[in-house]
GROMACS .gro file of C-alpha atoms in nm:
model
  474
    1MET     CA    1  -1.415  -2.836  -0.281
    2LEU     CA    2  -1.567  -2.496  -0.207
    3HIS     CA    3  -1.924  -2.449  -0.330
    4ALA     CA    4  -1.909  -2.110  -0.500
    5GLU     CA    5  -2.276  -2.010  -0.495
    6THR     CA    6  -2.317  -2.101  -0.128
    7ALA     CA    7  -1.997  -1.912  -0.043
    8ARG     CA    8  -2.111  -1.605  -0.232
    9ALA     CA    9  -2.451  -1.597  -0.061
   10PHE     CA   10  -2.292  -1.633   0.283
   11VAL     CA   11  -2.032  -1.364   0.218
   12ASP     CA   12  -2.287  -1.122   0.076
   13GLY     CA   13  -2.499  -1.160   0.385
   14LEU     CA   14  -2.208  -1.120   0.625
   15TRP     CA   15  -2.080  -0.808   0.451
   16ASN     CA   16  -2.421  -0.648   0.411
   17ASP     CA   17  -2.545  -0.726   0.763
   18ASP     CA   18  -2.227  -0.671   0.962
   19ILE     CA   19  -1.896  -0.589   0.797
   20VAL     CA   20  -2.002  -0.276   0.608
   21HIS     CA   21  -2.119  -0.125   0.938
   22GLU     CA   22  -1.793  -0.219   1.112
   23ILE     CA   23  -1.577  -0.063   0.840
   24THR     CA   24  -1.800   0.245   0.838
   25GLU     CA   25  -1.730   0.301   1.207
   26TYR     CA   26  -1.359   0.231   1.154
   27ILE     CA   27  -1.343   0.501   0.886
   28ARG     CA   28  -1.463   0.756   1.143
   29ILE     CA   29  -1.147   0.702   1.350
   30PRO     CA   30  -0.862   0.939   1.244
   31CYS     CA   31  -0.590   0.686   1.324
   32LYS     CA   32  -0.319   0.847   1.116
   33SER     CA   33   0.012   0.663   1.090
   34PRO     CA   34   0.285   0.780   1.331
   35HIS     CA   35   0.476   0.962   1.058
   36PHE     CA   36   0.173   1.189   1.010
   37ASP     CA   37   0.071   1.206   1.377
   38PRO     CA   38   0.378   1.209   1.603
   39ASP     CA   39   0.146   1.232   1.907
   40TRP     CA   40  -0.053   0.924   1.804
   41ALA     CA   41  -0.012   0.760   2.144
   42ALA     CA   42  -0.148   1.060   2.332
   43HIS     CA   43  -0.435   1.106   2.089
   44GLY     CA   44  -0.542   0.744   2.132
   45TYR     CA   45  -0.697   0.698   1.788
   46MET     CA   46  -0.473   0.405   1.700
   47ASP     CA   47  -0.581   0.228   2.018
   48ASP     CA   48  -0.944   0.305   1.935
   49ALA     CA   49  -0.912   0.150   1.588
   50ALA     CA   50  -0.731  -0.157   1.718
   51ALA     CA   51  -0.990  -0.207   1.994
   52HIS     CA   52  -1.272  -0.162   1.742
   53MET     CA   53  -1.132  -0.439   1.522
   54ARG     CA   54  -1.051  -0.660   1.819
   55ARG     CA   55  -1.409  -0.655   1.948
   56TRP     CA   56  -1.541  -0.770   1.610
   57CYS     CA   57  -1.278  -1.043   1.577
   58GLU     CA   58  -1.351  -1.181   1.923
   59ALA     CA   59  -1.720  -1.210   1.835
   60GLN     CA   60  -1.662  -1.434   1.531
   61PRO     CA   61  -1.787  -1.793   1.574
   62ILE     CA   62  -1.468  -1.962   1.454
   63ALA     CA   63  -1.359  -2.272   1.645
   64GLY     CA   64  -1.034  -2.221   1.835
   65LEU     CA   65  -0.999  -1.855   1.737
   66THR     CA   66  -0.777  -1.651   1.968
   67VAL     CA   67  -0.743  -1.274   1.939
   68ASP     CA   68  -0.466  -1.071   2.101
   69LEU     CA   69  -0.381  -0.703   2.094
   70VAL     CA   70  -0.003  -0.712   2.131
   71ARG     CA   71   0.184  -0.407   2.257
   72LEU     CA   72   0.557  -0.353   2.277
   73PRO     CA   73   0.672  -0.048   2.476
   74GLY     CA   74   0.678   0.270   2.269
   75ARG     CA   75   0.543   0.100   1.956
   76THR     CA   76   0.214   0.098   1.772
   77PRO     CA   77  -0.019  -0.191   1.862
   78LEU     CA   78  -0.052  -0.508   1.660
   79LEU     CA   79  -0.363  -0.725   1.627
   80LEU     CA   80  -0.294  -1.098   1.608
   81CYS     CA   81  -0.558  -1.364   1.539
   82GLU     CA   82  -0.479  -1.735   1.538
   83VAL     CA   83  -0.703  -2.011   1.406
   84PRO     CA   84  -0.593  -2.375   1.440
   85GLY     CA   85  -0.598  -2.582   1.125
   86SER     CA   86  -0.704  -2.928   1.018
   87ALA     CA   87  -0.456  -2.944   0.729
   88ASP     CA   88  -0.080  -2.915   0.702
   89GLY     CA   89   0.099  -2.582   0.685
   90THR     CA   90   0.060  -2.227   0.811
   91VAL     CA   91  -0.097  -1.935   0.625
   92LEU     CA   92  -0.019  -1.578   0.725
   93LEU     CA   93  -0.283  -1.320   0.626
   94TYR     CA   94  -0.171  -0.958   0.645
   95GLY     CA   95  -0.325  -0.611   0.658
   96HIS     CA   96  -0.284  -0.281   0.842
   97LEU     CA   97  -0.508  -0.039   1.029
   98ASP     CA   98  -0.309   0.288   1.024
   99LYS     CA   99  -0.408   0.553   0.772
  100GLN     CA  100  -0.268   0.823   0.549
  101PRO     CA  101  -0.349   1.188   0.640
  102GLU     CA  102  -0.660   1.375   0.528
  103MET     CA  103  -0.550   1.534   0.197
  104THR     CA  104  -0.748   1.817   0.042
  105GLY     CA  105  -0.988   1.802  -0.251
  106TRP     CA  106  -1.269   1.578  -0.122
  107ARG     CA  107  -1.596   1.626  -0.308
  108ASP     CA  108  -1.882   1.804  -0.138
  109GLY     CA  109  -2.043   1.573   0.113
  110LEU     CA  110  -1.735   1.350   0.143
  111GLY     CA  111  -1.443   1.358   0.384
  112PRO     CA  112  -1.168   1.136   0.520
  113TRP     CA  113  -1.341   1.063   0.851
  114CYS     CA  114  -1.701   1.092   0.725
  115PRO     CA  115  -1.800   0.757   0.571
  116VAL     CA  116  -2.051   0.775   0.289
  117LEU     CA  117  -2.204   0.476   0.110
  118GLN     CA  118  -2.282   0.569  -0.249
  119ASP     CA  119  -2.331   0.356  -0.562
  120GLY     CA  120  -2.173   0.048  -0.408
  121LYS     CA  121  -1.869   0.241  -0.286
  122LEU     CA  122  -1.788   0.318   0.077
  123TYR     CA  123  -1.603   0.652   0.078
  124GLY     CA  124  -1.358   0.753   0.349
  125ARG     CA  125  -0.998   0.712   0.450
  126GLY     CA  126  -0.863   0.364   0.519
  127GLY     CA  127  -1.150   0.134   0.422
  128ALA     CA  128  -0.976   0.007   0.109
  129ASP     CA  129  -0.620   0.078   0.229
  130ASP     CA  130  -0.674  -0.146   0.400
  131GLY     CA  131  -0.904  -0.163   0.700
  132TYR     CA  132  -1.118  -0.423   0.523
  133ALA     CA  133  -0.838  -0.683   0.542
  134VAL     CA  134  -0.907  -0.827   0.887
  135TYR     CA  135  -1.280  -0.855   0.813
  136ALA     CA  136  -1.220  -1.027   0.480
  137SER     CA  137  -0.966  -1.266   0.634
  138LEU     CA  138  -1.190  -1.393   0.914
  139ALA     CA  139  -1.496  -1.392   0.688
  140ALA     CA  140  -1.310  -1.623   0.449
  141LEU     CA  141  -1.238  -1.860   0.736
  142ARG     CA  142  -1.605  -1.853   0.833
  143VAL     CA  143  -1.693  -1.956   0.477
  144LEU     CA  144  -1.478  -2.268   0.514
  145ALA     CA  145  -1.629  -2.345   0.854
  146GLU     CA  146  -1.982  -2.309   0.715
  147GLN     CA  147  -1.903  -2.564   0.444
  148GLY     CA  148  -1.704  -2.796   0.670
  149LEU     CA  149  -1.388  -2.761   0.463
  150PRO     CA  150  -1.039  -2.806   0.607
  151HIS     CA  151  -0.775  -2.538   0.609
  152ALA     CA  152  -0.423  -2.495   0.740
  153ARG     CA  153  -0.342  -2.310   1.059
  154CYS     CA  154  -0.402  -1.941   0.992
  155VAL     CA  155  -0.242  -1.637   1.150
  156VAL     CA  156  -0.396  -1.297   1.080
  157LEU     CA  157  -0.157  -1.009   1.144
  158ILE     CA  158  -0.278  -0.648   1.136
  159GLU     CA  159  -0.010  -0.387   1.199
  160ALA     CA  160  -0.047  -0.015   1.272
  161CYS     CA  161   0.265   0.131   1.116
  162GLU     CA  162   0.257   0.037   0.747
  163GLU     CA  163   0.202   0.389   0.615
  164SER     CA  164   0.514   0.494   0.807
  165GLY     CA  165   0.735   0.224   0.660
  166SER     CA  166   0.647  -0.060   0.903
  167HIS     CA  167   0.934   0.038   1.132
  168ASP     CA  168   0.765  -0.132   1.429
  169LEU     CA  169   0.689  -0.455   1.246
  170PRO     CA  170   1.035  -0.622   1.259
  171HIS     CA  171   1.023  -0.596   1.638
  172TYR     CA  172   0.684  -0.770   1.645
  173ILE     CA  173   0.792  -1.037   1.397
  174GLU     CA  174   1.086  -1.118   1.624
  175HIS     CA  175   0.874  -1.098   1.941
  176LEU     CA  176   0.608  -1.330   1.794
  177ARG     CA  177   0.830  -1.559   1.590
  178ASP     CA  178   0.728  -1.872   1.782
  179ARG     CA  179   0.356  -1.792   1.752
  180ILE     CA  180   0.378  -1.704   1.384
  181GLY     CA  181   0.587  -2.007   1.297
  182GLU     CA  182   0.701  -2.051   0.937
  183PRO     CA  183   0.421  -1.982   0.690
  184ASP     CA  184   0.426  -2.162   0.358
  185LEU     CA  185   0.165  -1.922   0.215
  186VAL     CA  186   0.135  -1.547   0.272
  187ILE     CA  187  -0.184  -1.366   0.168
  188CYS     CA  188  -0.151  -0.989   0.163
  189LEU     CA  189  -0.470  -0.784   0.107
  190ASP     CA  190  -0.304  -0.442   0.086
  191SER     CA  191  -0.248  -0.420  -0.288
  192GLY     CA  192  -0.435  -0.305  -0.597
  193CYS     CA  193  -0.629  -0.440  -0.892
  194GLY     CA  194  -0.605  -0.333  -1.253
  195ASP     CA  195  -0.984  -0.337  -1.285
  196TYR     CA  196  -1.283  -0.470  -1.093
  197GLU     CA  197  -1.355  -0.745  -1.344
  198ARG     CA  198  -1.115  -1.019  -1.230
  199LEU     CA  199  -0.889  -1.129  -0.947
  200TRP     CA  200  -0.551  -0.959  -0.970
  201SER     CA  201  -0.231  -1.077  -0.806
  202THR     CA  202   0.067  -0.852  -0.754
  203THR     CA  203   0.402  -0.989  -0.869
  204SER     CA  204   0.622  -0.700  -0.758
  205LEU     CA  205   0.619  -0.382  -0.551
  206ARG     CA  206   0.839  -0.080  -0.594
  207GLY     CA  207   1.072   0.043  -0.323
  208LEU     CA  208   1.063   0.391  -0.176
  209VAL     CA  209   1.304   0.665  -0.071
  210ASN     CA  210   1.148   0.960   0.110
  211GLY     CA  211   1.336   1.265   0.231
  212VAL     CA  212   1.346   1.642   0.255
  213LEU     CA  213   1.583   1.858   0.052
  214THR     CA  214   1.651   2.196   0.215
  215VAL     CA  215   1.842   2.477   0.046
  216ARG     CA  216   1.942   2.778   0.259
  217ASN     CA  217   2.149   3.090   0.186
  218LEU     CA  218   2.012   3.367   0.411
  219THR     CA  219   1.944   3.394   0.781
  220GLU     CA  220   1.619   3.582   0.718
  221GLY     CA  221   1.406   3.702   0.429
  222VAL     CA  222   1.487   4.030   0.254
  223HIS     CA  223   1.317   4.261   0.003
  224SER     CA  224   1.320   4.084  -0.334
  225GLY     CA  225   1.374   4.409  -0.522
  226ASN     CA  226   1.684   4.481  -0.317
  227ALA     CA  227   1.816   4.123  -0.332
  228GLY     CA  228   1.710   4.022  -0.683
  229GLY     CA  229   2.017   3.962  -0.900
  230ILE     CA  230   2.246   3.951  -0.596
  231VAL     CA  231   2.100   3.679  -0.374
  232PRO     CA  232   2.035   3.359  -0.573
  233SER     CA  233   1.686   3.216  -0.533
  234THR     CA  234   1.679   2.912  -0.307
  235PHE     CA  235   1.392   2.776  -0.517
  236ARG     CA  236   1.609   2.799  -0.830
  237ILE     CA  237   1.895   2.624  -0.654
  238ALA     CA  238   1.662   2.351  -0.527
  239ARG     CA  239   1.523   2.313  -0.878
  240ALA     CA  240   1.877   2.276  -1.018
  241LEU     CA  241   1.965   2.014  -0.756
  242VAL     CA  242   1.650   1.813  -0.825
  243GLY     CA  243   1.744   1.837  -1.193
  244ARG     CA  244   2.052   1.631  -1.114
  245VAL     CA  245   1.820   1.343  -1.020
  246GLU     CA  246   1.532   1.388  -1.265
  247ASP     CA  247   1.513   1.520  -1.620
  248ALA     CA  248   1.269   1.811  -1.595
  249LEU     CA  249   1.105   1.751  -1.932
  250SER     CA  250   1.081   1.372  -1.965
  251GLY     CA  251   1.071   1.281  -1.596
  252ARG     CA  252   1.341   1.018  -1.651
  253ILE     CA  253   1.549   0.951  -1.341
  254LEU     CA  254   1.913   1.027  -1.413
  255GLU     CA  255   2.070   0.857  -1.111
  256ASP     CA  256   2.201   0.516  -1.226
  257ALA     CA  257   2.174   0.366  -0.877
  258LEU     CA  258   1.796   0.404  -0.894
  259HIS     CA  259   1.749   0.181  -1.200
  260ALA     CA  260   1.728  -0.198  -1.235
  261GLN     CA  261   1.701  -0.448  -1.517
  262ILE     CA  262   1.342  -0.541  -1.602
  263PRO     CA  263   1.308  -0.923  -1.611
  264ALA     CA  264   1.171  -1.064  -1.934
  265ALA     CA  265   0.891  -1.245  -1.747
  266ARG     CA  266   0.772  -0.919  -1.590
  267ARG     CA  267   0.776  -0.748  -1.928
  268ARG     CA  268   0.556  -1.026  -2.066
  269GLN     CA  269   0.318  -0.982  -1.772
  270ALA     CA  270   0.299  -0.610  -1.846
  271GLU     CA  271   0.209  -0.689  -2.207
  272GLN     CA  272  -0.068  -0.927  -2.095
  273ALA     CA  273  -0.202  -0.675  -1.843
  274ALA     CA  274  -0.199  -0.400  -2.105
  275GLU     CA  275  -0.397  -0.624  -2.341
  276ALA     CA  276  -0.659  -0.678  -2.069
  277LEU     CA  277  -0.678  -0.314  -1.959
  278GLY     CA  278  -0.614  -0.112  -2.275
  279GLU     CA  279  -0.674   0.257  -2.204
  280GLY     CA  280  -0.786   0.156  -1.856
  281VAL     CA  281  -0.417   0.172  -1.763
  282PHE     CA  282  -0.451   0.551  -1.753
  283SER     CA  283  -0.820   0.641  -1.796
  284GLY     CA  284  -0.899   0.585  -1.429
  285PHE     CA  285  -0.697   0.889  -1.320
  286PRO     CA  286  -0.877   1.222  -1.264
  287TRP     CA  287  -0.718   1.406  -1.558
  288HIS     CA  288  -0.773   1.779  -1.586
  289GLY     CA  289  -0.875   1.920  -1.924
  290PRO     CA  290  -0.630   1.834  -2.204
  291ALA     CA  291  -0.371   1.667  -1.978
  292VAL     CA  292  -0.237   1.334  -2.111
  293PRO     CA  293  -0.024   1.051  -1.969
  294ALA     CA  294   0.353   1.032  -1.998
  295ASP     CA  295   0.335   0.781  -2.286
  296THR     CA  296   0.077   0.650  -2.533
  297ASP     CA  297   0.181   0.284  -2.504
  298PRO     CA  298  -0.002   0.105  -2.218
  299VAL     CA  299   0.284  -0.146  -2.186
  300GLU     CA  300   0.537   0.130  -2.129
  301LEU     CA  301   0.305   0.300  -1.881
  302ILE     CA  302   0.271  -0.021  -1.681
  303LEU     CA  303   0.649  -0.067  -1.679
  304ASN     CA  304   0.692   0.298  -1.579
  305ARG     CA  305   0.460   0.241  -1.284
  306THR     CA  306   0.604  -0.092  -1.174
  307TRP     CA  307   0.970  -0.132  -1.277
  308ARG     CA  308   1.109   0.216  -1.337
  309PRO     CA  309   1.198   0.485  -1.084
  310ALA     CA  310   0.986   0.798  -1.055
  311LEU     CA  311   1.002   1.119  -0.852
  312GLU     CA  312   0.722   1.325  -0.702
  313VAL     CA  313   0.758   1.642  -0.492
  314THR     CA  314   0.488   1.577  -0.233
  315GLY     CA  315   0.531   1.881  -0.010
  316ALA     CA  316   0.715   2.207   0.044
  317GLU     CA  317   0.809   2.447   0.323
  318GLY     CA  318   0.952   2.795   0.315
  319LEU     CA  319   0.692   2.894   0.058
  320PRO     CA  320   0.409   3.104   0.202
  321ALA     CA  321   0.054   3.064   0.081
  322ILE     CA  322  -0.010   3.274  -0.231
  323ALA     CA  323  -0.234   3.511  -0.036
  324ASP     CA  324   0.054   3.577   0.205
  325ALA     CA  325   0.336   3.592  -0.049
  326GLY     CA  326   0.507   3.932  -0.034
  327ASN     CA  327   0.798   4.056  -0.243
  328VAL     CA  328   1.056   3.869  -0.038
  329ALA     CA  329   1.368   3.673  -0.123
  330ARG     CA  330   1.308   3.377   0.107
  331PRO     CA  331   1.592   3.241   0.322
  332HIS     CA  332   1.526   2.875   0.246
  333THR     CA  333   1.325   2.630   0.037
  334SER     CA  334   1.243   2.275   0.150
  335LEU     CA  335   1.100   2.009  -0.081
  336LYS     CA  336   0.965   1.671   0.026
  337LEU     CA  337   1.091   1.418  -0.230
  338SER     CA  338   0.925   1.081  -0.285
  339LEU     CA  339   1.124   0.845  -0.507
  340ARG     CA  340   0.970   0.517  -0.618
  341LEU     CA  341   1.233   0.256  -0.701
  342PRO     CA  342   1.234  -0.064  -0.908
  343PRO     CA  343   1.149  -0.374  -0.700
  344THR     CA  344   1.504  -0.511  -0.702
  345CYS     CA  345   1.684  -0.181  -0.637
  346ASP     CA  346   1.865  -0.154  -0.301
  347ALA     CA  347   1.682   0.136  -0.137
  348GLN     CA  348   1.956   0.227   0.108
  349ALA     CA  349   2.219   0.235  -0.167
  350GLY     CA  350   1.982   0.447  -0.375
  351ALA     CA  351   1.920   0.683  -0.085
  352ASN     CA  352   2.293   0.725  -0.029
  353ALA     CA  353   2.346   0.803  -0.396
  354VAL     CA  354   2.066   1.060  -0.396
  355LYS     CA  355   2.201   1.228  -0.085
  356THR     CA  356   2.549   1.256  -0.237
  357THR     CA  357   2.411   1.393  -0.563
  358LEU     CA  358   2.190   1.653  -0.397
  359GLU     CA  359   2.441   1.777  -0.140
  360HIS     CA  360   2.758   1.784  -0.349
  361ASP     CA  361   2.883   2.131  -0.447
  362PRO     CA  362   2.549   2.318  -0.454
  363PRO     CA  363   2.533   2.630  -0.675
  364HIS     CA  364   2.650   2.962  -0.527
  365GLY     CA  365   2.782   2.801  -0.210
  366ALA     CA  366   2.434   2.756  -0.065
  367GLU     CA  367   2.376   2.503   0.207
  368ALA     CA  368   2.201   2.192   0.071
  369ARG     CA  369   2.089   1.910   0.299
  370PHE     CA  370   1.894   1.597   0.218
  371GLU     CA  371   1.736   1.451   0.532
  372LEU     CA  372   1.641   1.088   0.470
  373GLU     CA  373   1.309   0.981   0.621
  374MET     CA  374   1.258   0.635   0.472
  375ALA     CA  375   1.445   0.387   0.257
  376SER     CA  376   1.240   0.075   0.188
  377THR     CA  377   1.351  -0.184  -0.067
  378GLY     CA  378   1.080  -0.326  -0.292
  379TRP     CA  379   0.982  -0.686  -0.352
  380GLU     CA  380   0.954  -0.934  -0.636
  381ALA     CA  381   0.746  -1.248  -0.589
  382PRO     CA  382   0.912  -1.587  -0.613
  383LYS     CA  383   0.803  -1.819  -0.891
  384THR     CA  384   0.441  -1.914  -0.836
  385ALA     CA  385   0.380  -2.282  -0.758
  386PRO     CA  386   0.147  -2.459  -1.004
  387TRP     CA  387  -0.114  -2.528  -0.735
  388LEU     CA  388  -0.134  -2.157  -0.639
  389ALA     CA  389  -0.154  -2.038  -1.000
  390ALA     CA  390  -0.440  -2.285  -1.058
  391ALA     CA  391  -0.612  -2.185  -0.732
  392VAL     CA  392  -0.599  -1.812  -0.809
  393ASP     CA  393  -0.732  -1.863  -1.160
  394GLU     CA  394  -1.009  -2.091  -1.036
  395ALA     CA  395  -1.110  -1.831  -0.775
  396SER     CA  396  -1.121  -1.556  -1.035
  397ARG     CA  397  -1.340  -1.759  -1.271
  398ALA     CA  398  -1.571  -1.869  -0.989
  399PHE     CA  399  -1.628  -1.529  -0.827
  400PHE     CA  400  -1.545  -1.271  -1.097
  401GLY     CA  401  -1.598  -1.452  -1.427
  402PRO     CA  402  -1.282  -1.382  -1.634
  403PRO     CA  403  -0.953  -1.559  -1.562
  404ALA     CA  404  -0.707  -1.412  -1.316
  405ALA     CA  405  -0.447  -1.154  -1.416
  406SER     CA  406  -0.124  -1.032  -1.262
  407MET     CA  407   0.118  -0.743  -1.282
  408GLY     CA  408   0.347  -0.537  -1.063
  409GLU     CA  409   0.222  -0.251  -0.848
  410GLY     CA  410   0.374   0.093  -0.813
  411GLY     CA  411   0.329   0.122  -0.438
  412THR     CA  412   0.537  -0.008  -0.151
  413ILE     CA  413   0.447  -0.261   0.120
  414PRO     CA  414   0.759  -0.289   0.340
  415PHE     CA  415   0.619  -0.601   0.503
  416MET     CA  416   0.650  -0.801   0.181
  417GLY     CA  417   1.022  -0.750   0.139
  418MET     CA  418   1.070  -0.832   0.506
  419LEU     CA  419   0.874  -1.157   0.480
  420GLY     CA  420   1.033  -1.250   0.150
  421GLU     CA  421   1.372  -1.248   0.320
  422LYS     CA  422   1.255  -1.420   0.638
  423PHE     CA  423   1.051  -1.695   0.469
  424PRO     CA  424   1.220  -1.761   0.133
  425ARG     CA  425   1.025  -2.086   0.075
  426ALA     CA  426   0.682  -1.928   0.119
  427GLN     CA  427   0.436  -1.872  -0.164
  428PHE     CA  428   0.271  -1.530  -0.191
  429LEU     CA  429  -0.072  -1.414  -0.296
  430VAL     CA  430  -0.068  -1.034  -0.290
  431THR     CA  431  -0.399  -0.885  -0.395
  432GLY     CA  432  -0.641  -0.609  -0.302
  433VAL     CA  433  -0.933  -0.385  -0.389
  434LEU     CA  434  -0.759  -0.063  -0.490
  435GLY     CA  435  -0.876  -0.033  -0.848
  436PRO     CA  436  -0.948   0.255  -1.088
  437LYS     CA  437  -1.041   0.584  -0.917
  438SER     CA  438  -1.031   0.429  -0.566
  439ASN     CA  439  -0.760   0.689  -0.496
  440ALA     CA  440  -0.581   0.557  -0.191
  441HIS     CA  441  -0.384   0.832  -0.011
  442GLY     CA  442  -0.576   1.100  -0.200
  443PRO     CA  443  -0.920   1.260  -0.175
  444ASN     CA  444  -1.237   1.059  -0.241
  445GLU     CA  445  -1.081   0.725  -0.148
  446PHE     CA  446  -1.336   0.446  -0.162
  447LEU     CA  447  -1.380   0.077  -0.095
  448HIS     CA  448  -1.543  -0.098  -0.390
  449LEU     CA  449  -1.778  -0.324  -0.193
  450GLU     CA  450  -1.856  -0.575  -0.466
  451THR     CA  451  -1.487  -0.633  -0.524
  452ALA     CA  452  -1.426  -0.667  -0.149
  453ARG     CA  453  -1.693  -0.936  -0.126
  454ARG     CA  454  -1.549  -1.119  -0.426
  455VAL     CA  455  -1.196  -1.100  -0.286
  456THR     CA  456  -1.327  -1.245   0.041
  457CYS     CA  457  -1.470  -1.542  -0.148
  458ALA     CA  458  -1.149  -1.577  -0.348
  459VAL     CA  459  -0.940  -1.594  -0.030
  460ALA     CA  460  -1.166  -1.868   0.103
  461SER     CA  461  -1.128  -2.058  -0.224
  462VAL     CA  462  -0.748  -2.030  -0.219
  463LEU     CA  463  -0.735  -2.141   0.147
  464ALA     CA  464  -0.941  -2.447   0.056
  465ARG     CA  465  -0.710  -2.527  -0.235
  466HIS     CA  466  -0.406  -2.475  -0.012
  467ALA     CA  467  -0.539  -2.741   0.225
  468GLY     CA  468  -0.557  -2.990  -0.063
  469ARG     CA  469  -0.268  -2.854  -0.267
  470ASP     CA  470  -0.094  -3.190  -0.311
  471ALA     CA  471  -0.400  -3.304  -0.504
  472ALA     CA  472  -0.468  -2.974  -0.682
  473PRO     CA  473  -0.437  -2.969  -1.062
  474ALA     CA  474  -0.104  -2.837  -1.191
   0.00000   0.00000   0.00000
């Protein structure tokens, strides 16, 4: 059995003396995901980040550890670590090293590629989402080695395409299928936590449809005084088309194909999570002035975020900056649409329905095109085995204090749906460090270091329990 105090002291030392520095240097590397940096290969930042992690992995004193940087032609690299086991089974530990783009709005003194350690938080892009994963994974294995505890064979897989929909990953999974084997436990460290007070496990992830709606009715811009009342505004037409998908006042998604039934068990989990978090469900967001959330009931807010579809316009083209905006009727308006889908909704079917709705019979005969960029189906965890439920709760009590908690997450990890289909008998522990105000994808993203250390210990504890799961308490 893992000795908690010894594990905590070892992990604290390893993080403080080594890992924090390694993640700090990783944050400096602008290894944006291919969707945000089409010239990623020429720029070389992805290779720099992968090499940076590889060097650290190779230096770890873990018996039998092998580290490979795998490259398929024309695809982002993949870091693969293998550690032989002394117990039955195979555990796959997952993370990614590619990053979201810079985003504006960073506080003075902070920036995406300028790591800053402040009040126990390491600011910068990618540390929490989720460059820390490979360090936490191997550190957890070192904990077991230090205490002479057995563990199953472990495979650590770090991809470089997650923020672009993991389109390279299926090719690597197929290429490495013999080396990966058939895991009976998958540990994913790319998720969130409702607070920093306990160990959270994610029971579902929403799907995602991304695309660009473009409305066009002129070949060039013309004087708005001359055209106003004759030439319909492309912004108004785009607004009307988006209104076919989303109610403008309530935000409710109107397209039936984008909804799914909420299972009773997931509703009960949302109620339990709301009881634990209270106003923390929404208070962690950077609200401006009198702005308030979409609902006053924390349960409904959790279900909105995890099991109901939602639309965000994340970008626009055809609209000049305000300082450059003349009196012109613009020839086109383009809106980047990001639709989050319920975990069990078929993303491709949803994307097809959205495309049909947006393009059919646009007002005033304008041209309307919806260019699909990504359709990724979500994921719902299988029923948790008694040994894993007990192991997660034990780890939370040992290293956080309170018992473990679980709920769905609003984000998307394409890898999980892929693995769920490929390994239907596997158990899943999906967790992470992205808690209140950590702001992944946005400005001022940070890695909560205390939580990262505790999660590292928790992973070690679960790996130890996995090795003796036949004898673990139910």
